[in-house]
Amino acid sequence: MYTAQMRELIKKVEKTRPERLGVDFPRMTPEEREAVLSEYHPDYSDKGFRNIKVGVNKEAKLPKELADLIEAKSRLEKEKIDLNQIDYDVDVLIIGGGGSGAAAALEAKNNGAEVLIATKLRFGDANTMMAEGGIQAADKEDDSPARHYIDVIGGGHYGNKPELVHALVNDAPGIIHWLESLGVMFDKTEDGTMVTTHGGGTSRKRMHAAADYSGAEIMRTLRDEVHNKGVEVTEFSPAVELLLDSDGKAAGAVLYNLETEEYCVVRAKTVILATGGAGRLHYQGFPTSNHHGATADGLVMGYRAGAELIFADTIQYHPTGVAFPLQIFGALVTEKVRSLGATPINIDGEQFVFPLETRDVEAAAIIRECYGRHKGIKTSTGSLGVWLDTPLIELIHGKGTIEKRLPAMYRQYKRFGIDMGTEPILVYPTLHYQNGGLLINEHGQTKVENLYVVGEAAGGIHGRNRLMGNSLLDILVFGRRAGIHASQKTKDITVKELSLEHVDFYHKSLSENAVQTDRVSPMLLPHYTHGREA
Amino acid sequence: MSEKEMVNVYILGKKYSVPSSLTIMDAMEYAGYQLTRGCGCRSGFCGACATIYRIKGEKELKVSLACQSKVEDEMYLTQLPFFPGDKQRYDVDELEPTAETIGKFYPEIYSCIGCNSCTNGCPQDLNVMQYIGYSQRGDLEKCAHESFDCLMCGICASRCPAGITHYQVGLLARRLTGKYIAPPSMHLANRVEEIKEGKFDTELEELMNMTTEQLKEAYNSRNIEK
Ligand SMILES: Cc1cc2nc3c(=O)[nH]c(=O)nc-3n(C[C@H](O)[C@H](O)[C@H](O)COP(=O)(O)OP(=O)(O)OC[C@H]3O[C@@H](n4cnc5c(N)ncnc54)[C@H](O)[C@@H]3O)c2cc1C
Ligand code: FES
């Protein structure tokens, strides 16, 4: 519920609303975009980063919190693990039970492989489940994979790997078709036409959605299918280290049972890392929209095993995280809210940015409004935010639109006494997505033989900035591609003796490079106390 | 909202003093728990954090999502981290979108006694009994829409005297609706065909070979749909 003081400020938004309705705010020029990014985007602040001293990407710049985990010791340093005691012996091991892992599992199983999914929390407790806005695919008449390609690569600041973008956009319609055949309920008109909207940086309306439960609808369908196909899933069993064989090829992992606190050994012919993002590292002190298990474990384990990082210094801050109320601080307000017509507004009731710039630009503009131009709104918790004028949606599309097309958002605010159909909401950027990750090719392969990476843990697809709706897409495109490739490949593989030598080697290189630390990683879970010590 | 205002909560019967501004989930962490069970998305999407509570002195048993609800003074709470619901295996390609299909896998829907405990227990405020009713009658599309916002937290099933696993019924109805009842998307099917025929290959090939300067030009001059 808003305080009396906040209600006063809302009046200014209401006052200017009629003048703003139907008036387009100009997009920024390329020069203006550059300027706001370099001055206000957190990626451009030197304070948040440092260069790492070990591994394939020695000297590379990483967010400090990630660098700390990369320059840390294995959880197994002091453990005696008997690698001859094999608990699971499978063809394909998939680490991570989100959307990318599920997609990979379905294809690998379909190819006749014996598959194991090992995941940290429950199967589906994942960023995929939380995606609200939708998934991109160029399937309308006036759209094409080529238009999609240009949007992706321009949005990514031209750093994207061309072959990955090609795979992404050309597979996209097939992915939607596949989901439709599995029974995913996309928003459609009566004749079957997909209801599509713009996302930040798109040149065509190609965002497909299932209300604002898009990720949940996809995740629960894939999970159901994985169960139907009889794939084995082990929950509360995060991987803590990859296993290589005596030839240095990926050959399994050591899992840790979070409940019995025991380790177990998985031998596999191929390994697919599908561990997702890193929001819970709270880079530069930002709140996050991510799930509880988004702690960059895959990056840490893959890097130790010799896989290469790319664009790991590019982080996506979603322009609109919840700034108020405190209880859901940092949670996501989907971009679809802006796709449907809501616009950011400052304390004086003025619009200050086109609502659908690419995310990095939009976020930087909101930070500038708060800290550069001092036109943010102070919340009762002391933090700053700007208004997102959600009642505009109902004026544009009719009363009841929010409840119908954004039921999750509506419910999220309603639970705390705010009706976003009649009152604007307060937002500020939140740590949302890791644009980079471990470098892959178009089959999801890394440079470590038999090690694949898919989903948010992978890098190169989106360059330095991902557009909305291209992540749900990429996790399925590359999840399926890797599932197919990794299972096919098992036919020619005999695993040699399992080994953790690469971990010893990594420890040695830490000390050789004067990294003295008693930190251990992967982190597995964040630790919160909500100010108890204070 | 003062951080200092404290309330008493009883987690699994044990008393803790926590700030009144916290969610139930945050309050558990404040109390010293490191959550594995009972915590997934922290945003109201995954259903991991279903919580059952009673305020001391009140008769009513209430439910909520720990990540989406504030603590209250004198709250006695427990979580439902797992529920042994019944999930049937099926091949969705072989099914028909009818009441018989649902009845074959989940015949217990016909044992519903109309007590409405499921609906009363839903933290999403869905009309659970209603959607089970739709499924009994074979109105799968209505069942699908009525159950669409379900997080599969399991509270409904935990309260059902007839042993129905409502959320699995809803899921099956939604998959059948998405696959068989909703009209297929023709423009999508056409585009998939065009891609198979290689219609866009040359254009994409050209883009892949462009220099950054050429791509910049293409990006900055691209035509944008209103
Ligand atoms: C709130 C929110 C909204 C979003 N909205 C959209 C959107 O509208 N459109 C879009 O395209 N994208 C969206 N995204 C981004 C997108 O949802 C994610 O990037 C994507 O789903 C990631 O999929 P994934 O399979 O790679 O990872 P996840 O779905 O996160 O799955 C990773 C899994 O691996 C598990 N795991 C982690 N570490 C380990 C370990 N050590 N061992 C075993 N398992 C482990 C995790 O617990 C998790 O289950 C959104 C993201 C968030 C957070
Ligand atoms: S933790 Fe996912 S709904 Fe609460």
mmCIF file of N, CA, C and O in Angstrom, chain A residues 40-103:
data_model
loop_
_atom_site.group_PDB
_atom_site.id
_atom_site.type_symbol
_atom_site.label_atom_id
_atom_site.label_comp_id
_atom_site.label_asym_id
_atom_site.label_seq_id
_atom_site.Cartn_x
_atom_site.Cartn_y
_atom_site.Cartn_z
ATOM 1 N N TYR A 40 26.104 5.698 -17.302
ATOM 2 C CA TYR A 40 25.235 5.190 -16.230
ATOM 3 C C TYR A 40 25.056 3.683 -16.147
ATOM 4 O O TYR A 40 24.544 3.184 -15.159
ATOM 5 N N HIS A 41 25.444 2.934 -17.180
ATOM 6 C CA HIS A 41 25.224 1.488 -17.069
ATOM 7 C C HIS A 41 26.265 0.869 -16.139
ATOM 8 O O HIS A 41 27.450 1.151 -16.269
ATOM 9 N N PRO A 42 25.826 0.002 -15.208
ATOM 10 C CA PRO A 42 26.769 -0.581 -14.248
ATOM 11 C C PRO A 42 27.933 -1.327 -14.903
ATOM 12 O O PRO A 42 29.024 -1.386 -14.330
ATOM 13 N N ASP A 43 27.741 -1.867 -16.101
ATOM 14 C CA ASP A 43 28.843 -2.570 -16.774
ATOM 15 C C ASP A 43 30.002 -1.641 -17.099
ATOM 16 O O ASP A 43 31.115 -2.090 -17.323
ATOM 17 N N TYR A 44 29.718 -0.353 -17.181
ATOM 18 C CA TYR A 44 30.759 0.602 -17.567
ATOM 19 C C TYR A 44 31.475 1.192 -16.359
ATOM 20 O O TYR A 44 32.340 2.026 -16.504
ATOM 21 N N SER A 45 31.066 0.744 -15.169
ATOM 22 C CA SER A 45 31.722 1.262 -13.971
ATOM 23 C C SER A 45 32.879 0.341 -13.597
ATOM 24 O O SER A 45 32.691 -0.855 -13.415
ATOM 25 N N ASP A 46 34.086 0.888 -13.513
ATOM 26 C CA ASP A 46 35.260 0.059 -13.205
ATOM 27 C C ASP A 46 35.174 -0.573 -11.829
ATOM 28 O O ASP A 46 35.744 -1.611 -11.570
ATOM 29 N N LYS A 47 34.447 0.078 -10.957
ATOM 30 C CA LYS A 47 34.404 -0.389 -9.561
ATOM 31 C C LYS A 47 33.881 -1.813 -9.410
ATOM 32 O O LYS A 47 34.264 -2.508 -8.490
ATOM 33 N N GLY A 48 33.017 -2.215 -10.296
ATOM 34 C CA GLY A 48 32.372 -3.514 -10.132
ATOM 35 C C GLY A 48 33.166 -4.695 -10.652
ATOM 36 O O GLY A 48 32.702 -5.824 -10.567
ATOM 37 N N PHE A 49 34.358 -4.445 -11.186
ATOM 38 C CA PHE A 49 35.064 -5.516 -11.897
ATOM 39 C C PHE A 49 36.508 -5.659 -11.435
ATOM 40 O O PHE A 49 37.102 -4.730 -10.915
ATOM 41 N N ARG A 50 37.058 -6.848 -11.662
ATOM 42 C CA ARG A 50 38.510 -6.987 -11.571
ATOM 43 C C ARG A 50 38.988 -8.070 -12.526
ATOM 44 O O ARG A 50 38.193 -8.863 -13.024
ATOM 45 N N ASN A 51 40.310 -8.096 -12.766
ATOM 46 C CA ASN A 51 40.858 -9.061 -13.714
ATOM 47 C C ASN A 51 41.277 -10.325 -12.976
ATOM 48 O O ASN A 51 41.870 -10.239 -11.899
ATOM 49 N N ILE A 52 40.967 -11.463 -13.560
ATOM 50 C CA ILE A 52 41.304 -12.715 -12.881
ATOM 51 C C ILE A 52 42.711 -13.170 -13.227
ATOM 52 O O ILE A 52 43.251 -12.829 -14.282
ATOM 53 N N LYS A 53 43.279 -13.978 -12.335
ATOM 54 C CA LYS A 53 44.688 -14.333 -12.486
ATOM 55 C C LYS A 53 44.912 -15.769 -12.942
ATOM 56 O O LYS A 53 46.049 -16.202 -13.055
ATOM 57 N N VAL A 54 43.850 -16.528 -13.115
ATOM 58 C CA VAL A 54 44.051 -17.939 -13.480
ATOM 59 C C VAL A 54 43.147 -18.370 -14.628
ATOM 60 O O VAL A 54 42.143 -17.726 -14.920
ATOM 61 N N GLY A 55 43.544 -19.500 -15.221
ATOM 62 C CA GLY A 55 42.661 -20.186 -16.160
ATOM 63 C C GLY A 55 42.765 -19.726 -17.595
ATOM 64 O O GLY A 55 43.580 -18.869 -17.948
ATOM 65 N N VAL A 56 41.890 -20.291 -18.426
ATOM 66 C CA VAL A 56 41.913 -20.037 -19.869
ATOM 67 C C VAL A 56 41.803 -18.555 -20.191
ATOM 68 O O VAL A 56 42.380 -18.078 -21.149
ATOM 69 N N ASN A 57 41.007 -17.849 -19.413
ATOM 70 C CA ASN A 57 40.801 -16.422 -19.685
ATOM 71 C C ASN A 57 41.600 -15.535 -18.736
ATOM 72 O O ASN A 57 41.163 -14.446 -18.374
ATOM 73 N N LYS A 58 42.748 -16.011 -18.317
ATOM 74 C CA LYS A 58 43.614 -15.237 -17.432
ATOM 75 C C LYS A 58 43.680 -13.781 -17.901
ATOM 76 O O LYS A 58 43.801 -13.538 -19.104
ATOM 77 N N GLU A 59 43.578 -12.865 -16.947
ATOM 78 C CA GLU A 59 43.587 -11.412 -17.230
ATOM 79 C C GLU A 59 42.228 -10.864 -17.644
ATOM 80 O O GLU A 59 42.051 -9.655 -17.740
ATOM 81 N N ALA A 60 41.264 -11.732 -17.898
ATOM 82 C CA ALA A 60 39.960 -11.212 -18.323
ATOM 83 C C ALA A 60 39.285 -10.474 -17.173
ATOM 84 O O ALA A 60 39.510 -10.765 -16.002
ATOM 85 N N LYS A 61 38.440 -9.514 -17.566
ATOM 86 C CA LYS A 61 37.722 -8.706 -16.587
ATOM 87 C C LYS A 61 36.401 -9.403 -16.234
ATOM 88 O O LYS A 61 35.632 -9.776 -17.120
ATOM 89 N N LEU A 62 36.151 -9.578 -14.939
ATOM 90 C CA LEU A 62 34.906 -10.216 -14.493
ATOM 91 C C LEU A 62 34.284 -9.390 -13.379
ATOM 92 O O LEU A 62 34.988 -8.690 -12.650
ATOM 93 N N PRO A 63 32.986 -9.509 -13.186
ATOM 94 C CA PRO A 63 32.389 -8.881 -12.004
ATOM 95 C C PRO A 63 33.117 -9.434 -10.767
ATOM 96 O O PRO A 63 33.427 -10.627 -10.721
ATOM 97 N N LYS A 64 33.368 -8.567 -9.804
ATOM 98 C CA LYS A 64 34.172 -8.973 -8.640
ATOM 99 C C LYS A 64 33.630 -10.212 -7.948
ATOM 100 O O LYS A 64 34.367 -11.103 -7.556
ATOM 101 N N GLU A 65 32.319 -10.258 -7.805
ATOM 102 C CA GLU A 65 31.722 -11.370 -7.075
ATOM 103 C C GLU A 65 31.948 -12.689 -7.813
ATOM 104 O O GLU A 65 32.133 -13.728 -7.181
ATOM 105 N N LEU A 66 31.928 -12.633 -9.144
ATOM 106 C CA LEU A 66 32.185 -13.836 -9.925
ATOM 107 C C LEU A 66 33.675 -14.173 -9.882
ATOM 108 O O LEU A 66 34.052 -15.340 -9.740
ATOM 109 N N ALA A 67 34.503 -13.143 -9.970
ATOM 110 C CA ALA A 67 35.951 -13.365 -9.906
ATOM 111 C C ALA A 67 36.322 -14.075 -8.603
ATOM 112 O O ALA A 67 37.164 -14.972 -8.579
ATOM 113 N N ASP A 68 35.656 -13.693 -7.518
ATOM 114 C CA ASP A 68 35.913 -14.341 -6.229
ATOM 115 C C ASP A 68 35.626 -15.840 -6.283
ATOM 116 O O ASP A 68 36.321 -16.637 -5.659
ATOM 117 N N LEU A 69 34.590 -16.206 -7.010
ATOM 118 C CA LEU A 69 34.232 -17.626 -7.090
ATOM 119 C C LEU A 69 35.127 -18.382 -8.060
ATOM 120 O O LEU A 69 35.400 -19.568 -7.898
ATOM 121 N N ILE A 70 35.591 -17.667 -9.090
ATOM 122 C CA ILE A 70 36.500 -18.292 -10.054
ATOM 123 C C ILE A 70 37.853 -18.524 -9.377
ATOM 124 O O ILE A 70 38.469 -19.571 -9.542
ATOM 125 N N GLU A 71 38.266 -17.535 -8.593
ATOM 126 C CA GLU A 71 39.536 -17.688 -7.872
ATOM 127 C C GLU A 71 39.256 -18.272 -6.498
ATOM 128 O O GLU A 71 39.456 -17.631 -5.464
ATOM 129 N N ALA A 72 38.744 -19.472 -6.477
ATOM 130 C CA ALA A 72 38.437 -20.130 -5.212
ATOM 131 C C ALA A 72 38.742 -21.600 -5.352
ATOM 132 O O ALA A 72 38.984 -22.095 -6.451
ATOM 133 N N LYS A 73 38.718 -22.295 -4.229
ATOM 134 C CA LYS A 73 39.075 -23.717 -4.254
ATOM 135 C C LYS A 73 37.849 -24.597 -4.413
ATOM 136 O O LYS A 73 36.722 -24.191 -4.143
ATOM 137 N N SER A 74 38.120 -25.805 -4.780
ATOM 138 C CA SER A 74 37.046 -26.783 -4.955
ATOM 139 C C SER A 74 36.491 -27.204 -3.597
ATOM 140 O O SER A 74 37.208 -27.261 -2.606
ATOM 141 N N ARG A 75 35.214 -27.507 -3.569
ATOM 142 C CA ARG A 75 34.614 -28.084 -2.363
ATOM 143 C C ARG A 75 35.211 -29.452 -2.055
ATOM 144 O O ARG A 75 35.064 -29.962 -0.962
ATOM 145 N N LEU A 76 35.855 -30.041 -3.051
ATOM 146 C CA LEU A 76 36.364 -31.399 -2.871
ATOM 147 C C LEU A 76 37.824 -31.418 -2.424
ATOM 148 O O LEU A 76 38.413 -32.483 -2.278
ATOM 149 N N GLU A 77 38.414 -30.229 -2.219
ATOM 150 C CA GLU A 77 39.845 -30.180 -1.917
ATOM 151 C C GLU A 77 40.221 -31.138 -0.798
ATOM 152 O O GLU A 77 41.215 -31.841 -0.872
ATOM 153 N N LYS A 78 39.408 -31.139 0.226
ATOM 154 C CA LYS A 78 39.792 -31.965 1.384
ATOM 155 C C LYS A 78 38.962 -33.240 1.508
ATOM 156 O O LYS A 78 39.031 -33.948 2.496
ATOM 157 N N GLU A 79 38.150 -33.502 0.494
ATOM 158 C CA GLU A 79 37.316 -34.708 0.545
ATOM 159 C C GLU A 79 38.044 -35.876 -0.130
ATOM 160 O O GLU A 79 38.811 -35.676 -1.063
ATOM 161 N N LYS A 80 37.763 -37.059 0.370
ATOM 162 C CA LYS A 80 38.294 -38.249 -0.316
ATOM 163 C C LYS A 80 37.126 -38.875 -1.084
ATOM 164 O O LYS A 80 36.232 -39.454 -0.495
ATOM 165 N N ILE A 81 37.141 -38.693 -2.384
ATOM 166 C CA ILE A 81 36.060 -39.267 -3.182
ATOM 167 C C ILE A 81 36.615 -40.473 -3.945
ATOM 168 O O ILE A 81 37.623 -40.341 -4.650
ATOM 169 N N ASP A 82 35.986 -41.607 -3.781
ATOM 170 C CA ASP A 82 36.423 -42.799 -4.502
ATOM 171 C C ASP A 82 35.765 -42.812 -5.884
ATOM 172 O O ASP A 82 34.582 -43.106 -6.008
ATOM 173 N N LEU A 83 36.558 -42.502 -6.887
ATOM 174 C CA LEU A 83 35.983 -42.379 -8.230
ATOM 175 C C LEU A 83 35.693 -43.737 -8.882
ATOM 176 O O LEU A 83 35.137 -43.806 -9.972
ATOM 177 N N ASN A 84 36.086 -44.807 -8.189
ATOM 178 C CA ASN A 84 35.732 -46.129 -8.709
ATOM 179 C C ASN A 84 34.372 -46.582 -8.205
ATOM 180 O O ASN A 84 33.807 -47.557 -8.688
ATOM 181 N N GLN A 85 33.888 -45.867 -7.217
ATOM 182 C CA GLN A 85 32.567 -46.175 -6.663
ATOM 183 C C GLN A 85 31.537 -45.359 -7.454
ATOM 184 O O GLN A 85 31.248 -44.217 -7.100
ATOM 185 N N ILE A 86 31.025 -45.946 -8.505
ATOM 186 C CA ILE A 86 30.160 -45.182 -9.400
ATOM 187 C C ILE A 86 28.689 -45.374 -9.041
ATOM 188 O O ILE A 86 28.184 -46.490 -8.993
ATOM 189 N N ASP A 87 28.026 -44.261 -8.758
ATOM 190 C CA ASP A 87 26.630 -44.340 -8.329
ATOM 191 C C ASP A 87 25.667 -44.316 -9.510
ATOM 192 O O ASP A 87 24.611 -44.938 -9.459
ATOM 193 N N TYR A 88 26.000 -43.551 -10.527
ATOM 194 C CA TYR A 88 25.173 -43.519 -11.740
ATOM 195 C C TYR A 88 26.100 -43.684 -12.930
ATOM 196 O O TYR A 88 27.119 -43.001 -13.014
ATOM 197 N N ASP A 89 25.720 -44.555 -13.841
ATOM 198 C CA ASP A 89 26.511 -44.752 -15.048
ATOM 199 C C ASP A 89 25.574 -44.521 -16.229
ATOM 200 O O ASP A 89 24.682 -45.311 -16.468
ATOM 201 N N VAL A 90 25.729 -43.403 -16.918
ATOM 202 C CA VAL A 90 24.756 -43.039 -17.961
ATOM 203 C C VAL A 90 25.457 -42.621 -19.250
ATOM 204 O O VAL A 90 26.681 -42.452 -19.266
ATOM 205 N N ASP A 91 24.675 -42.431 -20.285
ATOM 206 C CA ASP A 91 25.240 -41.912 -21.536
ATOM 207 C C ASP A 91 25.418 -40.403 -21.439
ATOM 208 O O ASP A 91 26.483 -39.867 -21.651
ATOM 209 N N VAL A 92 24.309 -39.731 -21.118
ATOM 210 C CA VAL A 92 24.340 -38.267 -21.093
ATOM 211 C C VAL A 92 23.949 -37.767 -19.710
ATOM 212 O O VAL A 92 22.866 -38.086 -19.209
ATOM 213 N N LEU A 93 24.823 -36.998 -19.096
ATOM 214 C CA LEU A 93 24.495 -36.355 -17.819
ATOM 215 C C LEU A 93 24.121 -34.913 -18.099
ATOM 216 O O LEU A 93 24.884 -34.175 -18.731
ATOM 217 N N ILE A 94 22.959 -34.511 -17.613
ATOM 218 C CA ILE A 94 22.536 -33.124 -17.766
ATOM 219 C C ILE A 94 22.515 -32.486 -16.392
ATOM 220 O O ILE A 94 21.841 -32.975 -15.481
ATOM 221 N N ILE A 95 23.269 -31.407 -16.249
ATOM 222 C CA ILE A 95 23.368 -30.753 -14.948
ATOM 223 C C ILE A 95 22.513 -29.493 -14.972
ATOM 224 O O ILE A 95 22.844 -28.524 -15.655
ATOM 225 N N GLY A 96 21.402 -29.511 -14.258
ATOM 226 C CA GLY A 96 20.512 -28.357 -14.242
ATOM 227 C C GLY A 96 19.132 -28.710 -14.783
ATOM 228 O O GLY A 96 19.002 -29.129 -15.932
ATOM 229 N N GLY A 97 18.124 -28.536 -13.948
ATOM 230 C CA GLY A 97 16.756 -28.879 -14.335
ATOM 231 C C GLY A 97 15.905 -27.653 -14.618
ATOM 232 O O GLY A 97 14.847 -27.459 -14.030
ATOM 233 N N GLY A 98 16.385 -26.801 -15.516
ATOM 234 C CA GLY A 98 15.553 -25.707 -16.008
ATOM 235 C C GLY A 98 15.088 -26.049 -17.423
ATOM 236 O O GLY A 98 15.074 -27.225 -17.812
ATOM 237 N N GLY A 99 14.742 -25.017 -18.190
ATOM 238 C CA GLY A 99 14.222 -25.256 -19.532
ATOM 239 C C GLY A 99 15.256 -25.842 -20.476
ATOM 240 O O GLY A 99 14.944 -26.737 -21.275
ATOM 241 N N SER A 100 16.487 -25.368 -20.395
ATOM 242 C CA SER A 100 17.499 -25.857 -21.329
ATOM 243 C C SER A 100 17.826 -27.315 -21.038
ATOM 244 O O SER A 100 17.977 -28.126 -21.949
ATOM 245 N N GLY A 101 17.917 -27.650 -19.754
ATOM 246 C CA GLY A 101 18.202 -29.033 -19.379
ATOM 247 C C GLY A 101 17.083 -29.969 -19.807
ATOM 248 O O GLY A 101 17.328 -31.070 -20.320
ATOM 249 N N ALA A 102 15.847 -29.520 -19.608
ATOM 250 C CA ALA A 102 14.705 -30.362 -19.968
ATOM 251 C C ALA A 102 14.661 -30.598 -21.476
ATOM 252 O O ALA A 102 14.410 -31.714 -21.941
ATOM 253 N N ALA A 103 14.920 -29.542 -22.255
ATOM 254 C CA ALA A 103 14.892 -29.678 -23.715
ATOM 255 C C ALA A 103 15.984 -30.643 -24.176
ATOM 256 O O ALA A 103 15.751 -31.502 -25.033
#
